[in-house]
Amino acid sequence: ATFIMAKIFPLFLLLCLLPVLCFAFAAPRIDPLSLTAHVGAIVSASAELREDLEGIGHSHGMLLLCGSKLCRELNIMREAFAGEAEDLEGTKLATTVFRRPLNLLLKILTSTTVTVTLAFGGLMAALLEVIKDSRPGGHHGAVFYAINELCELLEASGVAKGRLRQVCKNVKFRLFLLLNATLYSMIETVLDVKAVGRTKLGAHHGVLWLAIAKLFKVIGALRTEAHEYKEKEA
């Protein structure tokens, strides 16, 4: 299982994310900056896993969170190509034996259950490392980032109801989570430089890149919210 997480799973994610990244420039609903940050996170988490194969930590969590992101982007791609697939009805391509199994596989991978489960697994993996090591670092940042991802997932999917939905939609709460994720990952980066004179590529870099990419999005939403509030007051 450790070999799969350290070698096979990161390679699989990269092979899947790179075509999605190419498609992102033609699909307005897909964010190229976010996907590029996820590719960097996979590389950095894989680098840390190769050196430390023992135990479960935030490097495993980052890979699971990237897997959750991949599933969501695949769902966007599936919806984007849905119209083209309908145009092919009645053709030989539409009746191929591979079409139904492929559609079923995509529906399973892009389901809310799978994406939320992967994100929750990422949170649990980071929490396990926090329990073992209380020193401030990327594992703390991964916990905050995973909570943000879960909030985003639960709110977008409609699973969160009532007060939980209000919390998940709260832009200021999301900003608080991402600022903490950025701060803790930067702390580990600085400590690496002080200890060995250079920064060592690891999962904390992945947390930093992902948190910064999400910060741009959340700050934009916060500005939009403030602008709408001013318009109502006027």
Short mmCIF file of C-alpha atoms in Angstrom, two decimals:
data_model
loop_
_atom_site.label_atom_id
_atom_site.label_comp_id
_atom_site.label_asym_id
_atom_site.label_seq_id
_atom_site.Cartn_x
_atom_site.Cartn_y
_atom_site.Cartn_z
CA ALA A 1 0.00 0.00 0.00
CA THR A 2 2.87 2.36 0.80
CA PHE A 3 4.51 1.59 -2.56
CA ILE A 4 1.25 2.39 -4.35
CA MET A 5 0.90 5.75 -2.54
CA ALA A 6 4.56 6.67 -3.10
CA LYS A 7 5.04 5.54 -6.70
CA ILE A 8 1.92 4.53 -8.61
CA PHE A 9 -0.75 6.91 -7.28
CA PRO A 10 1.28 10.15 -7.84
CA LEU A 11 2.18 9.06 -11.39
CA PHE A 12 -1.47 8.23 -12.10
CA LEU A 13 -2.59 11.64 -10.83
CA LEU A 14 -0.01 13.44 -12.96
CA LEU A 15 -0.96 11.51 -16.10
CA CYS A 16 -4.61 12.41 -15.51
CA LEU A 17 -4.10 16.04 -14.48
CA LEU A 18 -1.85 17.05 -17.39
CA PRO A 19 -4.51 16.45 -20.09
CA VAL A 20 -7.05 18.23 -17.88
CA LEU A 21 -4.61 21.16 -17.58
CA CYS A 22 -4.34 21.36 -21.38
CA PHE A 23 -8.13 21.30 -21.64
CA ALA A 24 -8.38 24.01 -18.97
CA PHE A 25 -7.21 26.74 -21.32
CA ALA A 26 -10.20 26.04 -23.57
CA ALA A 27 -12.77 25.51 -20.79
CA PRO A 28 -13.70 28.65 -18.83
CA ARG A 29 -15.02 26.65 -15.84
CA ILE A 30 -11.62 25.06 -15.20
CA ASP A 31 -8.96 27.16 -13.41
CA PRO A 32 -5.47 26.65 -14.96
CA LEU A 33 -3.73 28.30 -11.97
CA SER A 34 -5.36 25.89 -9.53
CA LEU A 35 -4.55 22.86 -11.67
CA THR A 36 -0.92 23.96 -12.08
CA ALA A 37 -0.66 24.29 -8.29
CA HIS A 38 -2.08 20.76 -7.92
CA VAL A 39 0.53 19.37 -10.34
CA GLY A 40 3.23 21.04 -8.21
CA ALA A 41 1.64 19.63 -5.04
CA ILE A 42 1.71 16.11 -6.45
CA VAL A 43 5.40 16.44 -7.36
CA SER A 44 6.37 17.88 -3.95
CA ALA A 45 4.33 15.32 -1.98
CA SER A 46 5.83 12.49 -4.05
CA ALA A 47 9.34 13.78 -3.33
CA GLU A 48 8.68 13.61 0.41
CA LEU A 49 7.07 10.18 0.20
CA ARG A 50 10.10 8.69 -1.57
CA GLU A 51 12.32 9.65 1.36
CA ASP A 52 9.91 8.66 4.12
CA LEU A 53 7.79 5.58 3.37
CA GLU A 54 6.94 4.89 7.00
CA GLY A 55 3.65 5.99 8.53
CA ILE A 56 0.87 8.21 7.24
CA GLY A 57 1.19 11.98 7.05
CA HIS A 58 0.25 15.15 5.22
CA SER A 59 2.10 14.02 2.08
CA HIS A 60 -0.47 11.21 1.76
CA GLY A 61 -3.17 13.74 2.57
CA MET A 62 -2.05 16.06 -0.21
CA LEU A 63 -2.21 13.25 -2.76
CA LEU A 64 -5.72 12.35 -1.64
CA LEU A 65 -6.79 16.01 -1.87
CA CYS A 66 -5.29 16.23 -5.36
CA GLY A 67 -7.21 13.08 -6.26
CA SER A 68 -10.41 14.74 -5.07
CA LYS A 69 -9.62 17.79 -7.21
CA LEU A 70 -8.96 15.58 -10.24
CA CYS A 71 -12.36 13.93 -9.85
CA ARG A 72 -14.08 17.33 -9.75
CA GLU A 73 -12.26 18.53 -12.87
CA LEU A 74 -13.11 15.30 -14.68
CA ASN A 75 -16.75 15.99 -13.89
CA ILE A 76 -16.47 19.43 -15.52
CA MET A 77 -14.89 17.83 -18.58
CA ARG A 78 -17.59 15.16 -18.70
CA GLU A 79 -20.31 17.83 -18.63
CA ALA A 80 -18.49 19.88 -21.28
CA PHE A 81 -18.36 16.93 -23.66
CA ALA A 82 -21.88 15.74 -22.86
CA GLY A 83 -23.38 17.78 -25.70
CA GLU A 84 -20.89 16.42 -28.21
CA ALA A 85 -21.57 12.87 -27.06
CA GLU A 86 -25.31 13.39 -27.62
CA ASP A 87 -24.59 14.55 -31.19
CA LEU A 88 -22.92 11.23 -31.84
CA GLU A 89 -26.01 9.19 -30.98
CA GLY A 90 -26.80 6.67 -33.68
CA THR A 91 -23.25 6.54 -34.97
CA LYS A 92 -20.87 3.62 -34.66
CA LEU A 93 -18.87 5.53 -32.07
CA ALA A 94 -21.93 5.88 -29.85
CA THR A 95 -22.61 2.14 -29.93
CA THR A 96 -19.06 1.03 -29.14
CA VAL A 97 -18.71 -1.50 -26.33
CA PHE A 98 -16.35 0.85 -24.47
CA ARG A 99 -18.82 3.72 -24.14
CA ARG A 100 -21.08 2.44 -21.36
CA PRO A 101 -18.29 1.12 -19.07
CA LEU A 102 -16.37 4.39 -19.55
CA ASN A 103 -19.43 6.50 -18.69
CA LEU A 104 -20.09 4.35 -15.62
CA LEU A 105 -16.46 4.72 -14.47
CA LEU A 106 -16.58 8.50 -14.94
CA LYS A 107 -19.85 8.75 -13.00
CA ILE A 108 -18.34 6.80 -10.11
CA LEU A 109 -15.09 8.81 -10.04
CA THR A 110 -16.88 12.16 -10.30
CA SER A 111 -19.58 11.36 -7.74
CA THR A 112 -19.91 13.49 -4.60
CA THR A 113 -19.27 10.42 -2.44
CA VAL A 114 -15.85 9.77 -4.00
CA THR A 115 -14.69 13.40 -3.97
CA VAL A 116 -15.80 14.00 -0.36
CA THR A 117 -14.29 10.67 0.78
CA LEU A 118 -10.91 11.54 -0.77
CA ALA A 119 -10.94 15.01 0.79
CA PHE A 120 -11.92 13.58 4.20
CA GLY A 121 -9.13 10.99 3.86
CA GLY A 122 -6.68 13.84 3.21
CA LEU A 123 -7.87 15.59 6.36
CA MET A 124 -7.48 12.43 8.46
CA ALA A 125 -3.97 11.76 7.12
CA ALA A 126 -2.86 15.29 8.02
CA LEU A 127 -4.50 15.07 11.46
CA LEU A 128 -2.62 11.85 12.21
CA GLU A 129 0.68 13.63 11.62
CA VAL A 130 -0.41 16.59 13.75
CA ILE A 131 -1.16 14.18 16.62
CA LYS A 132 2.32 12.65 16.28
CA ASP A 133 4.16 15.95 15.76
CA SER A 134 2.78 19.10 17.38
CA ARG A 135 5.53 21.37 16.01
CA PRO A 136 4.16 23.99 13.57
CA GLY A 137 4.60 22.87 9.98
CA GLY A 138 3.05 21.90 6.71
CA HIS A 139 0.98 19.15 8.35
CA HIS A 140 -0.93 21.81 10.30
CA GLY A 141 -1.36 23.77 7.09
CA ALA A 142 -2.66 20.65 5.34
CA VAL A 143 -5.36 20.28 8.02
CA PHE A 144 -6.59 23.85 7.43
CA TYR A 145 -6.45 23.40 3.67
CA ALA A 146 -8.34 20.08 3.81
CA ILE A 147 -11.09 21.69 5.94
CA ASN A 148 -11.39 24.43 3.31
CA GLU A 149 -11.69 21.82 0.56
CA LEU A 150 -14.38 19.95 2.48
CA CYS A 151 -16.32 23.19 3.00
CA GLU A 152 -16.12 23.91 -0.72
CA LEU A 153 -17.23 20.40 -1.62
CA LEU A 154 -20.11 20.22 0.85
CA GLU A 155 -21.42 23.63 -0.16
CA ALA A 156 -21.14 23.05 -3.93
CA SER A 157 -22.72 19.59 -3.80
CA GLY A 158 -25.64 20.71 -1.63
CA VAL A 159 -24.82 18.13 1.06
CA ALA A 160 -24.37 20.84 3.70
CA LYS A 161 -27.69 22.11 5.05
CA GLY A 162 -28.77 24.82 7.47
CA ARG A 163 -26.08 26.26 9.73
CA LEU A 164 -23.38 23.99 8.29
CA ARG A 165 -24.08 25.39 4.83
CA GLN A 166 -23.79 28.93 6.18
CA VAL A 167 -20.40 28.09 7.68
CA CYS A 168 -19.19 26.47 4.44
CA LYS A 169 -20.31 29.49 2.41
CA ASN A 170 -18.71 32.00 4.79
CA VAL A 171 -15.93 33.63 2.75
CA LYS A 172 -14.23 35.11 5.84
CA PHE A 173 -14.05 31.65 7.46
CA ARG A 174 -12.54 30.24 4.25
CA LEU A 175 -10.04 33.12 4.21
CA PHE A 176 -9.08 32.30 7.83
CA LEU A 177 -8.46 28.65 6.89
CA LEU A 178 -6.34 29.48 3.85
CA LEU A 179 -4.28 32.12 5.67
CA ASN A 180 -3.46 29.54 8.34
CA ALA A 181 -2.60 26.94 5.71
CA THR A 182 -0.24 29.44 4.04
CA LEU A 183 1.32 30.53 7.35
CA TYR A 184 2.06 27.02 8.67
CA SER A 185 3.50 25.80 5.37
CA MET A 186 5.72 28.90 5.19
CA ILE A 187 6.94 28.23 8.73
CA GLU A 188 8.22 24.78 7.73
CA THR A 189 9.82 26.22 4.59
CA VAL A 190 11.67 28.87 6.63
CA LEU A 191 12.75 26.30 9.23
CA ASP A 192 14.19 24.12 6.44
CA VAL A 193 16.28 27.03 5.18
CA LYS A 194 17.56 27.79 8.68
CA ALA A 195 18.41 24.13 9.36
CA VAL A 196 20.20 23.14 6.15
CA GLY A 197 20.70 26.44 4.37
CA ARG A 198 18.22 25.63 1.62
CA THR A 199 14.60 24.61 1.24
CA LYS A 200 13.96 20.92 0.77
CA LEU A 201 11.16 19.96 -1.62
CA GLY A 202 8.32 18.41 0.35
CA ALA A 203 4.58 18.27 0.86
CA HIS A 204 4.65 21.60 2.74
CA HIS A 205 5.51 23.29 -0.56
CA GLY A 206 2.44 21.68 -2.08
CA VAL A 207 0.28 23.03 0.75
CA LEU A 208 1.78 26.49 0.21
CA TRP A 209 1.13 26.53 -3.55
CA LEU A 210 -2.42 25.24 -3.21
CA ALA A 211 -3.28 27.64 -0.39
CA ILE A 212 -1.96 30.65 -2.31
CA ALA A 213 -3.87 29.61 -5.45
CA LYS A 214 -7.07 29.32 -3.41
CA LEU A 215 -6.36 32.62 -1.63
CA PHE A 216 -6.58 34.49 -4.94
CA LYS A 217 -10.00 32.96 -5.52
CA VAL A 218 -11.31 33.65 -2.00
CA ILE A 219 -10.00 37.22 -1.95
CA GLY A 220 -11.77 37.80 -5.26
CA ALA A 221 -15.01 36.44 -3.79
CA LEU A 222 -14.54 38.65 -0.72
CA ARG A 223 -14.13 41.73 -2.90
CA THR A 224 -17.23 40.81 -4.88
CA GLU A 225 -19.17 40.35 -1.64
CA ALA A 226 -18.02 43.75 -0.36
CA HIS A 227 -18.94 45.41 -3.66
CA GLU A 228 -22.44 43.89 -3.59
CA TYR A 229 -22.88 45.05 0.02
CA LYS A 230 -21.95 48.62 -0.93
CA GLU A 231 -24.45 48.56 -3.80
CA LYS A 232 -27.22 47.44 -1.44
CA GLU A 233 -26.34 50.18 1.04
CA ALA A 234 -26.43 52.76 -1.74
#
